[in-house]
């Protein structure tokens, strides 16, 4: 959390630079929720697939 002060000096207020990335991330997680009683397995699977895609992109 100590880096936040430096980021604020470099980029300005955090709400202006984090709004779009956080909204995009939250919308991705919202699509990953498959069960409302226990949403965590769907979120875990979605994050695992995103990481696997990133590895494939780096490899090929």
One Martini backbone bead per residue (centre of mass of N, CA, C, O) as a GRO file, in nm:
protein
   60
    1UNK     BB    1   0.050   0.067  -0.008
    2UNK     BB    2   0.295   0.267  -0.043
    3UNK     BB    3   0.262   0.318  -0.363
    4UNK     BB    4   0.012   0.511  -0.377
    5UNK     BB    5   0.146   0.785  -0.339
    6UNK     BB    6   0.314   0.775  -0.598
    7UNK     BB    7   0.080   0.731  -0.796
    8UNK     BB    8  -0.065   0.997  -0.732
    9UNK     BB    9   0.164   1.180  -0.833
   10UNK     BB   10   0.179   1.064  -1.132
   11UNK     BB   11  -0.161   1.033  -1.205
   12UNK     BB   12  -0.334   1.113  -0.974
   13UNK     BB   13  -0.624   1.034  -0.904
   14UNK     BB   14  -0.745   0.715  -0.857
   15UNK     BB   15  -1.036   0.741  -0.984
   16UNK     BB   16  -0.920   0.808  -1.280
   17UNK     BB   17  -0.731   0.532  -1.318
   18UNK     BB   18  -0.932   0.288  -1.192
   19UNK     BB   19  -1.215   0.271  -1.312
   20UNK     BB   20  -1.194   0.097  -1.572
   21UNK     BB   21  -1.034  -0.154  -1.472
   22UNK     BB   22  -1.236  -0.227  -1.242
   23UNK     BB   23  -1.491  -0.257  -1.415
   24UNK     BB   24  -1.378  -0.481  -1.595
   25UNK     BB   25  -1.313  -0.685  -1.371
   26UNK     BB   26  -1.601  -0.703  -1.250
   27UNK     BB   27  -1.739  -0.804  -1.512
   28UNK     BB   28  -1.577  -1.066  -1.528
   29UNK     BB   29  -1.668  -1.179  -1.252
   30UNK     BB   30  -1.973  -1.174  -1.304
   31UNK     BB   31  -1.957  -1.394  -1.533
   32UNK     BB   32  -1.831  -1.623  -1.334
   33UNK     BB   33  -2.092  -1.642  -1.186
   34UNK     BB   34  -2.294  -1.940  -1.134
   35UNK     BB   35  -2.334  -1.942  -0.817
   36UNK     BB   36  -2.498  -1.794  -0.541
   37UNK     BB   37  -2.410  -1.974  -0.297
   38UNK     BB   38  -2.119  -2.052  -0.461
   39UNK     BB   39  -1.898  -1.845  -0.638
   40UNK     BB   40  -1.592  -1.941  -0.619
   41UNK     BB   41  -1.549  -2.166  -0.836
   42UNK     BB   42  -1.606  -1.982  -1.083
   43UNK     BB   43  -1.385  -1.774  -1.025
   44UNK     BB   44  -1.147  -1.968  -1.018
   45UNK     BB   45  -1.182  -2.073  -1.308
   46UNK     BB   46  -1.156  -1.801  -1.451
   47UNK     BB   47  -0.872  -1.725  -1.349
   48UNK     BB   48  -0.732  -1.975  -1.458
   49UNK     BB   49  -0.796  -1.919  -1.759
   50UNK     BB   50  -0.654  -1.646  -1.777
   51UNK     BB   51  -0.372  -1.755  -1.706
   52UNK     BB   52  -0.353  -1.960  -1.937
   53UNK     BB   53  -0.375  -1.752  -2.166
   54UNK     BB   54  -0.123  -1.589  -2.088
   55UNK     BB   55   0.077  -1.821  -2.128
   56UNK     BB   56   0.011  -1.876  -2.426
   57UNK     BB   57   0.085  -1.593  -2.529
   58UNK     BB   58   0.387  -1.609  -2.439
   59UNK     BB   59   0.462  -1.876  -2.592
   60UNK     BB   60   0.314  -1.795  -2.895
   0.00000   0.00000   0.00000
